[in-house]
PDB file of C-alpha atoms in Angstrom:
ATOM      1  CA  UNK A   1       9.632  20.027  14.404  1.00 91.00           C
ATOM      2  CA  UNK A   2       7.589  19.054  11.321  1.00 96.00           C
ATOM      3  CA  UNK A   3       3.879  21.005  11.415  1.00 96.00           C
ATOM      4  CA  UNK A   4       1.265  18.646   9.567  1.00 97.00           C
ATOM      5  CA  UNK A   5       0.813  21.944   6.830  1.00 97.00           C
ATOM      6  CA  UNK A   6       4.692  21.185   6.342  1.00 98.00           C
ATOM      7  CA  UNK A   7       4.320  17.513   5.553  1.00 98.00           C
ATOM      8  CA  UNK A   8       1.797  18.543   3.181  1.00 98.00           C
ATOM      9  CA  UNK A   9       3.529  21.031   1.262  1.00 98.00           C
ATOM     10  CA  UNK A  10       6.639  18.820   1.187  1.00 98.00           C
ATOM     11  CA  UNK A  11       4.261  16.085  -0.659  1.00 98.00           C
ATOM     12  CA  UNK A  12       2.788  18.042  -2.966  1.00 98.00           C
ATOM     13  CA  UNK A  13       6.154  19.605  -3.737  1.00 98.00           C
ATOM     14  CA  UNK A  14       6.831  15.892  -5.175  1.00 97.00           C
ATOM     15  CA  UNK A  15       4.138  16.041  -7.351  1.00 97.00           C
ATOM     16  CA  UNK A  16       1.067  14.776  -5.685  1.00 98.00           C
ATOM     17  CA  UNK A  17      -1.885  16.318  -6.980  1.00 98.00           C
ATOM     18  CA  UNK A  18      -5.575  16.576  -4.898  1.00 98.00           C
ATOM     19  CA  UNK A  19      -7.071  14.032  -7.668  1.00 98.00           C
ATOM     20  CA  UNK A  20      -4.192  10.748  -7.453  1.00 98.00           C
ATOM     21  CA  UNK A  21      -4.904   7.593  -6.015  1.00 98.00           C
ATOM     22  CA  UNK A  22      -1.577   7.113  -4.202  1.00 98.00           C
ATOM     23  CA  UNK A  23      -0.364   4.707  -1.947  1.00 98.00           C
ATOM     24  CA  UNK A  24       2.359   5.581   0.432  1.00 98.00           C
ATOM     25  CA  UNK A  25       5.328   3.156   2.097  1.00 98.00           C
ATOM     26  CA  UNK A  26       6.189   5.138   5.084  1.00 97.00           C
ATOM     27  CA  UNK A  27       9.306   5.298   7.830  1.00 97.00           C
ATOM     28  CA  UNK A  28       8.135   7.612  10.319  1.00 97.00           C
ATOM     29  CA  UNK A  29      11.605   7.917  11.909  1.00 96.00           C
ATOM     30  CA  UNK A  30      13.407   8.905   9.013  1.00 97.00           C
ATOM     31  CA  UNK A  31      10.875  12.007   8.778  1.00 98.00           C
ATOM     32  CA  UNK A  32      12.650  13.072  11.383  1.00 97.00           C
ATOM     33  CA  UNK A  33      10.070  14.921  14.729  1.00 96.00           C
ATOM     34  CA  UNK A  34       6.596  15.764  13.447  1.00 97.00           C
ATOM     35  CA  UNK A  35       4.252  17.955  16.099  1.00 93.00           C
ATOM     36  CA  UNK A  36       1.349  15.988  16.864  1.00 88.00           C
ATOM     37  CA  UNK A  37      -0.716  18.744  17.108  1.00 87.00           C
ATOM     38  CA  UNK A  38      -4.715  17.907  18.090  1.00 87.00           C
ATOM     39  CA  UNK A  39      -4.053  14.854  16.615  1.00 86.00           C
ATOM     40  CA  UNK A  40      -3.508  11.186  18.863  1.00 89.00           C
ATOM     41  CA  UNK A  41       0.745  11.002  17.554  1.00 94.00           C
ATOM     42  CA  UNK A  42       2.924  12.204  15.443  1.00 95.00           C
ATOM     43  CA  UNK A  43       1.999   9.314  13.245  1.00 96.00           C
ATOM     44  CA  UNK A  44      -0.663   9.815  12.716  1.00 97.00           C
ATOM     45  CA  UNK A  45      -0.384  13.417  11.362  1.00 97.00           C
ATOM     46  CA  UNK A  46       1.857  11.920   8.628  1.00 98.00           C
ATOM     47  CA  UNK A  47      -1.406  10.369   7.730  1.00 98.00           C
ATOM     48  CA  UNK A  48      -3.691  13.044   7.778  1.00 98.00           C
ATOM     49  CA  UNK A  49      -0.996  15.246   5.713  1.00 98.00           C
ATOM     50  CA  UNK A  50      -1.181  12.420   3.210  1.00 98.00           C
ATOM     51  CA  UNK A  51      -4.634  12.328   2.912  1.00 98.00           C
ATOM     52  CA  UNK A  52      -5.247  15.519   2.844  1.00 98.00           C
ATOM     53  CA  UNK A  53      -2.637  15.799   0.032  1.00 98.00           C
ATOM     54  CA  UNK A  54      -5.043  13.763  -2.350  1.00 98.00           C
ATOM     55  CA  UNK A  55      -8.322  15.019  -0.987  1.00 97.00           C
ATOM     56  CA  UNK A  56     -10.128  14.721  -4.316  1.00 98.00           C
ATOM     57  CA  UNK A  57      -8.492  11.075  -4.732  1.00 98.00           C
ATOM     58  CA  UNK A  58      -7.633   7.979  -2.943  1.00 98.00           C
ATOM     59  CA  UNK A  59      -5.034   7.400   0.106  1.00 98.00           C
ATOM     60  CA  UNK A  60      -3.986   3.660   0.527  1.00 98.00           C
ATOM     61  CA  UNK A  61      -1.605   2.899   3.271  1.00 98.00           C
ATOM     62  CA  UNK A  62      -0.341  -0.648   3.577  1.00 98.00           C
ATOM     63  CA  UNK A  63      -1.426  -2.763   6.498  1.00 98.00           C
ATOM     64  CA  UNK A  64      -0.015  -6.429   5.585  1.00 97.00           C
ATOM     65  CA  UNK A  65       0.082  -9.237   7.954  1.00 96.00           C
ATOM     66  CA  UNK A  66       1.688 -11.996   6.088  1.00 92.00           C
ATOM     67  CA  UNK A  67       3.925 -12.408   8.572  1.00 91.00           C
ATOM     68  CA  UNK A  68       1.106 -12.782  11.321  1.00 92.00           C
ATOM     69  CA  UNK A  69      -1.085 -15.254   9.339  1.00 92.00           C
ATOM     70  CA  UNK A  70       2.111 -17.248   8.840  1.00 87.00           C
ATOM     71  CA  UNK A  71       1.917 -17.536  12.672  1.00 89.00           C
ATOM     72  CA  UNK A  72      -1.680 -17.778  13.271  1.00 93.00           C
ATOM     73  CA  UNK A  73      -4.378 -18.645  10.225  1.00 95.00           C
ATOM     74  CA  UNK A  74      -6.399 -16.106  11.047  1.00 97.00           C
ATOM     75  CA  UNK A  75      -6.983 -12.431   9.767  1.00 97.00           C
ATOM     76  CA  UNK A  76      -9.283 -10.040  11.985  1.00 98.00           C
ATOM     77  CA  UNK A  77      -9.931  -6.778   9.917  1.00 98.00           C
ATOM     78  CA  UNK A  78     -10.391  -5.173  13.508  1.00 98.00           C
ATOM     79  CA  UNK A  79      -7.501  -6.818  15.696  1.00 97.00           C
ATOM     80  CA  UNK A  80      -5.292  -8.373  13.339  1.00 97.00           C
ATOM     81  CA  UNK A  81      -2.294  -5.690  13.001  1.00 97.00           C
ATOM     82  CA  UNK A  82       0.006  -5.094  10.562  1.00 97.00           C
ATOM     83  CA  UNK A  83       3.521  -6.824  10.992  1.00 95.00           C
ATOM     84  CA  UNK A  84       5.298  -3.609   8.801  1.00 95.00           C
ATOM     85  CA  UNK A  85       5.555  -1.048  11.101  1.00 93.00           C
ATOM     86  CA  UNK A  86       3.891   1.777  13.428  1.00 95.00           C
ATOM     87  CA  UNK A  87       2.213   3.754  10.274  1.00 97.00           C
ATOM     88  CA  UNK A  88       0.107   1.000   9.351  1.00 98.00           C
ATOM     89  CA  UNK A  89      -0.930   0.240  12.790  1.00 97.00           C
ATOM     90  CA  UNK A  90      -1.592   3.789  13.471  1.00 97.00           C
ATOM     91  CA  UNK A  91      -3.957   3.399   9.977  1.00 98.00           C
ATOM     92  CA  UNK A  92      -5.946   0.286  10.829  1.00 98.00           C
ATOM     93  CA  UNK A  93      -6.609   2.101  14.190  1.00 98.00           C
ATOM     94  CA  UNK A  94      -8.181   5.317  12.184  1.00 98.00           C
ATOM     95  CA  UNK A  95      -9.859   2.818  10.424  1.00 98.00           C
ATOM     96  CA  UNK A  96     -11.728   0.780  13.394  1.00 98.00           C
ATOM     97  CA  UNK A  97     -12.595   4.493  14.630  1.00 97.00           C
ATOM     98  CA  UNK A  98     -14.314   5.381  11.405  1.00 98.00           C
ATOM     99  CA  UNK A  99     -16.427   1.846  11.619  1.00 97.00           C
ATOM    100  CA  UNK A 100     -17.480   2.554  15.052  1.00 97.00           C
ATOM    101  CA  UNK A 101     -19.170   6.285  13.560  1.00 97.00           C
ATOM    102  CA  UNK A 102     -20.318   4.885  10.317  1.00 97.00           C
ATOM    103  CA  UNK A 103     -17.795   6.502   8.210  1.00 97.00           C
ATOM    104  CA  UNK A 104     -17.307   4.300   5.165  1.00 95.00           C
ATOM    105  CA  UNK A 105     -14.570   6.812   3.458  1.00 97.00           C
ATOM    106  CA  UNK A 106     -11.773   4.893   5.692  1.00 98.00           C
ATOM    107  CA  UNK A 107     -11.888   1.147   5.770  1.00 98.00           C
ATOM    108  CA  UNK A 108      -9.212  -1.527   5.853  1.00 98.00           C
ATOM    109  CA  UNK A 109      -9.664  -4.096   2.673  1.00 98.00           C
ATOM    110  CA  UNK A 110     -10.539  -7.866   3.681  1.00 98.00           C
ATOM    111  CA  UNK A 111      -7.135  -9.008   2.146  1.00 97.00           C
ATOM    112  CA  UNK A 112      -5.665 -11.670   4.225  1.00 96.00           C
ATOM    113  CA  UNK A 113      -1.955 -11.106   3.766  1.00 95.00           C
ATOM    114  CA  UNK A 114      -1.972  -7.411   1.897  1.00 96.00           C
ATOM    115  CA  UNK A 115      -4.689  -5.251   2.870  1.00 98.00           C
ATOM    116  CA  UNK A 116      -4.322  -2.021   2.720  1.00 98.00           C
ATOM    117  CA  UNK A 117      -6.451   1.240   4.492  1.00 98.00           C
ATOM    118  CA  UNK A 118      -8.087   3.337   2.183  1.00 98.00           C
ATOM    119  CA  UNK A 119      -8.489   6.765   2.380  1.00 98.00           C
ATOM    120  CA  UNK A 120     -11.411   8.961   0.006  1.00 98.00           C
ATOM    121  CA  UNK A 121     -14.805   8.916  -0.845  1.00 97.00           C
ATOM    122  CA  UNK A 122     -14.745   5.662  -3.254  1.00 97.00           C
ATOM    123  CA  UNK A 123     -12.576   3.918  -0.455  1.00 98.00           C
ATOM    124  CA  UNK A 124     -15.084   1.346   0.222  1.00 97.00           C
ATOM    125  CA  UNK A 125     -15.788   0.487  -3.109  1.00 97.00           C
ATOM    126  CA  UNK A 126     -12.194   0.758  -4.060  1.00 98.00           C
ATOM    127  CA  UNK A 127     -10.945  -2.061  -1.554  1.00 98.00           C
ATOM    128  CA  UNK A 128     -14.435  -4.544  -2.134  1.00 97.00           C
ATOM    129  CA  UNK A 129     -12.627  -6.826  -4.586  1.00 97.00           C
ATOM    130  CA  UNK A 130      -9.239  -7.508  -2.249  1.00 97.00           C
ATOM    131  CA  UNK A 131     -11.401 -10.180  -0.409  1.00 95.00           C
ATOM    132  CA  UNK A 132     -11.933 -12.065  -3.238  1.00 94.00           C
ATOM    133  CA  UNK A 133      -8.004 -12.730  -3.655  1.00 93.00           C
ATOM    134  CA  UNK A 134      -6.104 -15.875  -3.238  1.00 88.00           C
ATOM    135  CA  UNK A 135      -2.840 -14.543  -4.183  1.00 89.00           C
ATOM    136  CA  UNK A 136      -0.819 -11.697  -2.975  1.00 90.00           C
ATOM    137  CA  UNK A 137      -0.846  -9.208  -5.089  1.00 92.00           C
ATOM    138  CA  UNK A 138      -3.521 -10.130  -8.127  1.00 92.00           C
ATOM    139  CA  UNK A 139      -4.146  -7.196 -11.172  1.00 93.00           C
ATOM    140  CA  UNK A 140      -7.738  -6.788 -10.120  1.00 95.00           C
ATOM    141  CA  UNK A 141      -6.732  -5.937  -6.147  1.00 96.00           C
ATOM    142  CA  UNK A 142      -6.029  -2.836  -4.486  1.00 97.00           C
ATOM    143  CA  UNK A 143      -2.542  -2.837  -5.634  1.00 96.00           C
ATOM    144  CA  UNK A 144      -3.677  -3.652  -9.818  1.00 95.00           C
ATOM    145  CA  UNK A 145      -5.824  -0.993  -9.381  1.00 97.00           C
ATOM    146  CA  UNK A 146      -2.688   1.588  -9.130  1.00 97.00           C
ATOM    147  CA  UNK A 147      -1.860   0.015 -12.498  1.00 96.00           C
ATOM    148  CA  UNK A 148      -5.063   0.065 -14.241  1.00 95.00           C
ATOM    149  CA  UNK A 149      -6.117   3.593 -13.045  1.00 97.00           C
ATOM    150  CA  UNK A 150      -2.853   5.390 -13.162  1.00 97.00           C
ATOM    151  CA  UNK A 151      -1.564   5.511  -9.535  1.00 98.00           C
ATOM    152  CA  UNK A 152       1.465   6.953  -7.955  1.00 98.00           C
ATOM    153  CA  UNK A 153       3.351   5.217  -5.069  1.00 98.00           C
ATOM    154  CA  UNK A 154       5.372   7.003  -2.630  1.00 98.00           C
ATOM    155  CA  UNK A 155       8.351   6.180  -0.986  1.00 98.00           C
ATOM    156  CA  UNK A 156       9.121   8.040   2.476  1.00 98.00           C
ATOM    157  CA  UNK A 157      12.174   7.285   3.692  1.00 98.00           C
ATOM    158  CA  UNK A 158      11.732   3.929   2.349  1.00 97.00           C
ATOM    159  CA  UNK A 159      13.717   1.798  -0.868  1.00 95.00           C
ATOM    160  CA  UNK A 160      12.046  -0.068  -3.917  1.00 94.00           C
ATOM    161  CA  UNK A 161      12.678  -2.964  -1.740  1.00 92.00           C
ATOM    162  CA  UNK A 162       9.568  -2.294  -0.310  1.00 92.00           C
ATOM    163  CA  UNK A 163       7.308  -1.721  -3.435  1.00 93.00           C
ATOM    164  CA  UNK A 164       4.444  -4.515  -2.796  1.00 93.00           C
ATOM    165  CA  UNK A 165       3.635  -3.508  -6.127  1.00 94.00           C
ATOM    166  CA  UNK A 166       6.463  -5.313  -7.823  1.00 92.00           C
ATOM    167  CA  UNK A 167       5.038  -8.630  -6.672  1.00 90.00           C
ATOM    168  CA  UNK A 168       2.066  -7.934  -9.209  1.00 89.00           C
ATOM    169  CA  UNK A 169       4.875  -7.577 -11.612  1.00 87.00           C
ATOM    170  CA  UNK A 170       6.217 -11.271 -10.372  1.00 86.00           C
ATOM    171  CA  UNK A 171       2.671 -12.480 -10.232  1.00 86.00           C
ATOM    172  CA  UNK A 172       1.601 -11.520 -13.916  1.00 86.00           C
ATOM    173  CA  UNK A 173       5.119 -12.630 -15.316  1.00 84.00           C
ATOM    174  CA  UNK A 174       5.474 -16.111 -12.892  1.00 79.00           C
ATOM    175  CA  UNK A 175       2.227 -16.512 -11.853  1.00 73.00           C
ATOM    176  CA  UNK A 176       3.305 -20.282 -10.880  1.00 71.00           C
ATOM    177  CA  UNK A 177       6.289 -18.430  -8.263  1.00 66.00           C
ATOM    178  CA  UNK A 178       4.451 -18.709  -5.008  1.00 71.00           C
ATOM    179  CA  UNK A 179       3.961 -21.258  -2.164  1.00 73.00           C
ATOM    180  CA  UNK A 180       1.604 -23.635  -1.870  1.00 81.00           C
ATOM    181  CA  UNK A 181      -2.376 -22.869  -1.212  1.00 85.00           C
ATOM    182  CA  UNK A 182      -3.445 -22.740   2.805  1.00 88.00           C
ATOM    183  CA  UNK A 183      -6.288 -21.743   4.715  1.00 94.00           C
ATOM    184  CA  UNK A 184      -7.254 -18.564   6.375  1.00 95.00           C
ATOM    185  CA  UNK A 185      -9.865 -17.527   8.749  1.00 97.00           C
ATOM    186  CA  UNK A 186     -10.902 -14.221   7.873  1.00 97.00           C
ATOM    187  CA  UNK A 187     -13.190 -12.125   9.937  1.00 98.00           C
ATOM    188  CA  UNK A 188     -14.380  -8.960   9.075  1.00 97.00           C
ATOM    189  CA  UNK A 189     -15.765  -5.742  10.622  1.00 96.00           C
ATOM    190  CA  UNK A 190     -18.981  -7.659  11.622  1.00 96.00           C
ATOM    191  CA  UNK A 191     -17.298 -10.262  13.310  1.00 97.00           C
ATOM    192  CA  UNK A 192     -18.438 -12.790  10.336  1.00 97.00           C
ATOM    193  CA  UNK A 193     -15.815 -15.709   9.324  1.00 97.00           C
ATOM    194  CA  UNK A 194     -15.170 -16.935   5.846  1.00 96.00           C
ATOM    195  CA  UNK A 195     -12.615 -19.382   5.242  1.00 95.00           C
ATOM    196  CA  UNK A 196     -10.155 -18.058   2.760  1.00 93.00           C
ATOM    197  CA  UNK A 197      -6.889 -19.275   0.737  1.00 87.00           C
ATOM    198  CA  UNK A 198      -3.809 -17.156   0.895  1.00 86.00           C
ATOM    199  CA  UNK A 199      -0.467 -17.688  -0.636  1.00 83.00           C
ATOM    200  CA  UNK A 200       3.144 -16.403  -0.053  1.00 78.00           C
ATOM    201  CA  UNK A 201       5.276 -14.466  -2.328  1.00 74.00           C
ATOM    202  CA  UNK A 202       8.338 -15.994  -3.379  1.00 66.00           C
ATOM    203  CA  UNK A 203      12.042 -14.807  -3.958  1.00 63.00           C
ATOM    204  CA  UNK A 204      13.726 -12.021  -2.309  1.00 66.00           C
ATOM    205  CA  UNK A 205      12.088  -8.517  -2.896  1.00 78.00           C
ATOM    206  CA  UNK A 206      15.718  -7.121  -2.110  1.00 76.00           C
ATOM    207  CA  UNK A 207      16.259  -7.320  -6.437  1.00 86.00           C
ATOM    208  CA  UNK A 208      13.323  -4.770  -7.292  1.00 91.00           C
ATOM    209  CA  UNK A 209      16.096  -2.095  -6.445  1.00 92.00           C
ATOM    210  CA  UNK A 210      17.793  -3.235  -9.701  1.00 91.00           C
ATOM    211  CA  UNK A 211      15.587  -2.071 -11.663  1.00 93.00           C
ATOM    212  CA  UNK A 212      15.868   1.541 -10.662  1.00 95.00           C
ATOM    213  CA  UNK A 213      18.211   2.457 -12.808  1.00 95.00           C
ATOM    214  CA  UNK A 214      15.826   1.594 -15.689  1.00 95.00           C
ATOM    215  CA  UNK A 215      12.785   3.829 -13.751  1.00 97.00           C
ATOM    216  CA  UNK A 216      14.965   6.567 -14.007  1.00 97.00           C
ATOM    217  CA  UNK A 217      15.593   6.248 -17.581  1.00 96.00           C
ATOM    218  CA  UNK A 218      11.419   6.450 -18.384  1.00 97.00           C
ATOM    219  CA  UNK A 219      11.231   9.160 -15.936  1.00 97.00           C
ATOM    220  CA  UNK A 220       9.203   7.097 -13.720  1.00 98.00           C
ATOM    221  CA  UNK A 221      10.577   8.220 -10.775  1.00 98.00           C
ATOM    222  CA  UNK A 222      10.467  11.519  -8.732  1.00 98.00           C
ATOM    223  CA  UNK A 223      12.847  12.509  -6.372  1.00 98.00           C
ATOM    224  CA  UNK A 224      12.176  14.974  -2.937  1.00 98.00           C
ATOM    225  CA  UNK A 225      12.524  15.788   0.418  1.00 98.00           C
ATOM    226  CA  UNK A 226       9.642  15.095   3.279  1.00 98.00           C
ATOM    227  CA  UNK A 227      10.621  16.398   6.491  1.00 98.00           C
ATOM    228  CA  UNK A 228      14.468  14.924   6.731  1.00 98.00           C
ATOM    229  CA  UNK A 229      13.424  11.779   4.363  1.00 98.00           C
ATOM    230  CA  UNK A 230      14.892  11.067   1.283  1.00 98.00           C
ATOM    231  CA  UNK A 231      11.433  10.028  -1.088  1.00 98.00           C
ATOM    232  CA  UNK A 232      10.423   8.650  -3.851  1.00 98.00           C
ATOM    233  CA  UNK A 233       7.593   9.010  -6.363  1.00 98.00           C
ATOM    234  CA  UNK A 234       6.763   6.204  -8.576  1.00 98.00           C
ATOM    235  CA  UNK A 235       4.882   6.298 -11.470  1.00 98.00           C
ATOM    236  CA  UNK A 236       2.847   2.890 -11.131  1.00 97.00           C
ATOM    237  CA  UNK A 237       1.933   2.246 -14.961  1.00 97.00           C
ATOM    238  CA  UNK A 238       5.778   3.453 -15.721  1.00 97.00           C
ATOM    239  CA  UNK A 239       6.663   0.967 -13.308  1.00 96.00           C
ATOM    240  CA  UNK A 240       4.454  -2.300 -14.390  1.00 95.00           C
ATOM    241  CA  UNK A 241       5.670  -1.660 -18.062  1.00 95.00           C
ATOM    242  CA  UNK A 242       9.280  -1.174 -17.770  1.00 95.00           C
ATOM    243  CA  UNK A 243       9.807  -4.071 -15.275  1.00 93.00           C
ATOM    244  CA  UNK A 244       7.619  -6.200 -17.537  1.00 91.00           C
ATOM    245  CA  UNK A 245       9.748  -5.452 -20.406  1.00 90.00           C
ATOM    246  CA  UNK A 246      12.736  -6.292 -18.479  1.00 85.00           C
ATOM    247  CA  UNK A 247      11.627  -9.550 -16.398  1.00 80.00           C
ATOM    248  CA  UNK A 248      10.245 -10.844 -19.851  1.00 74.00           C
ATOM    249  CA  UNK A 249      13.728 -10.129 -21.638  1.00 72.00           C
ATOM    250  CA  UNK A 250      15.655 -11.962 -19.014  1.00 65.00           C
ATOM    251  CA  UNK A 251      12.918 -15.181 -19.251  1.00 58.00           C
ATOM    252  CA  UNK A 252      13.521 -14.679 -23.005  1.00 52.00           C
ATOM    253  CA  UNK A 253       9.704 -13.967 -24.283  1.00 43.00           C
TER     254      UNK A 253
END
């Protein structure tokens, strides 16, 4: 059984230094068992290993609910919970607890279909511009921002498949390749609505593993170990400008 100190020396064994702004795509079951400890689950401690893993820095951990909004137009910061698994859900929770006491260094962004919970002293101010979005993933959101200020993102247990980051890549290269406009209620942690516009992404997110190959040629990519789970470590400028180069070569510009 995985002890929280573990976890933690497992990440930084990747390469994860106290100062990164990292953002982490998790499978808790692949970690294989992780002791809870004093914390509420197991879950949980995978979070607090992260974040303690970049205590100088920034923790993001993905909380979408495209799927939900699809559903019902309507995002609740507080109630509205992620449709990508128990590690996000576990995160928005930690972040409704640190709302309640005041604490403003763990806060869910106000994106409708791609927030994400931010971990750190600048998380507030790191997340502010995600409401203003009415795309996905746009270059000045929480996701640009790995681009722009030299992020890593982490991959436990989890594929390039799920790199949320890639759709900035389709967004800056097609910025035309996503549905239609619609309206979304959004509601934030004062129980305030604002009507927003959200989009969806388009085209299968199943191809972004094609380009790994080419991340392993610019040495974007570390490989490691995390409990039992096979990880990743992704060098996010790497990332943007090798799969740039390549999306642009295939449009032929």
């Amino acid at each position: 059984m995985y002890t929280q100190e573990q976890l933690l020396r497992d990440i930084k064994a990747l390469g994860v230094n106290e100062n990164d702004l990292l953002t982490a795509h998790t499978s808790l079951k692949s970690v294989g068992d992780i002791e809870k400890g004093k914390n509420p689950s197991a879950a949980e401690t995978l979070v607090l290993a992260l974040k303690e893993s970049v205590k100088k820095g920034l923790l993001l951990i993905p909380s979408h609910t495209f799927s939900n909004i699809r559903q019902t137009p309507v995002f609740d910061v507080k109630n509205t919970m992620p449709c990508i698994g128990g590690v996000p859900c576990v995160a928005v929770e930690m972040a409704n607890r640190a709302y309640e006491k005041g604490d403003r260094t763990c806060v869910r962004s106000m994106h409708v279909s791609h927030s994400v919970v931010a971990f750190g002293e600048r998380a507030q101010e790191y997340v502010e511009d995600d409401k203003k979005a009415q795309s996905p993933v746009p270059m000045f959101g929480s996701y640009g921002k790995l681009y722009t200020e030299g992020g890593k993102i982490l991959f436990i247990g989890t594929k390039l498949s799920n790199n949320t980051f890639m759709h900035m890549v389709d967004e800056f290269v097609q910025p035309e390749g996503m549905s239609a406009p619609y309206e979304i209620t959004a509601i934030d942690y004062e129980g305030k609505e604002t009507k927003r516009i959200a989009k969806n992404c388009q085209g299968p997110s199943a191809k972004y593993v094609g380009y790994q190959p080419y991340l392993d040629e610019a040495g974007a990519i570390v490989y490691g170990k995390i409990g039992d789970a096979d990880c990743m470590l992704l060098d996010a400028k790497k990332c943007f400008e090798v799969t740039v180069k390549h999306r642009k070569a295939v449009m032929g510009y």
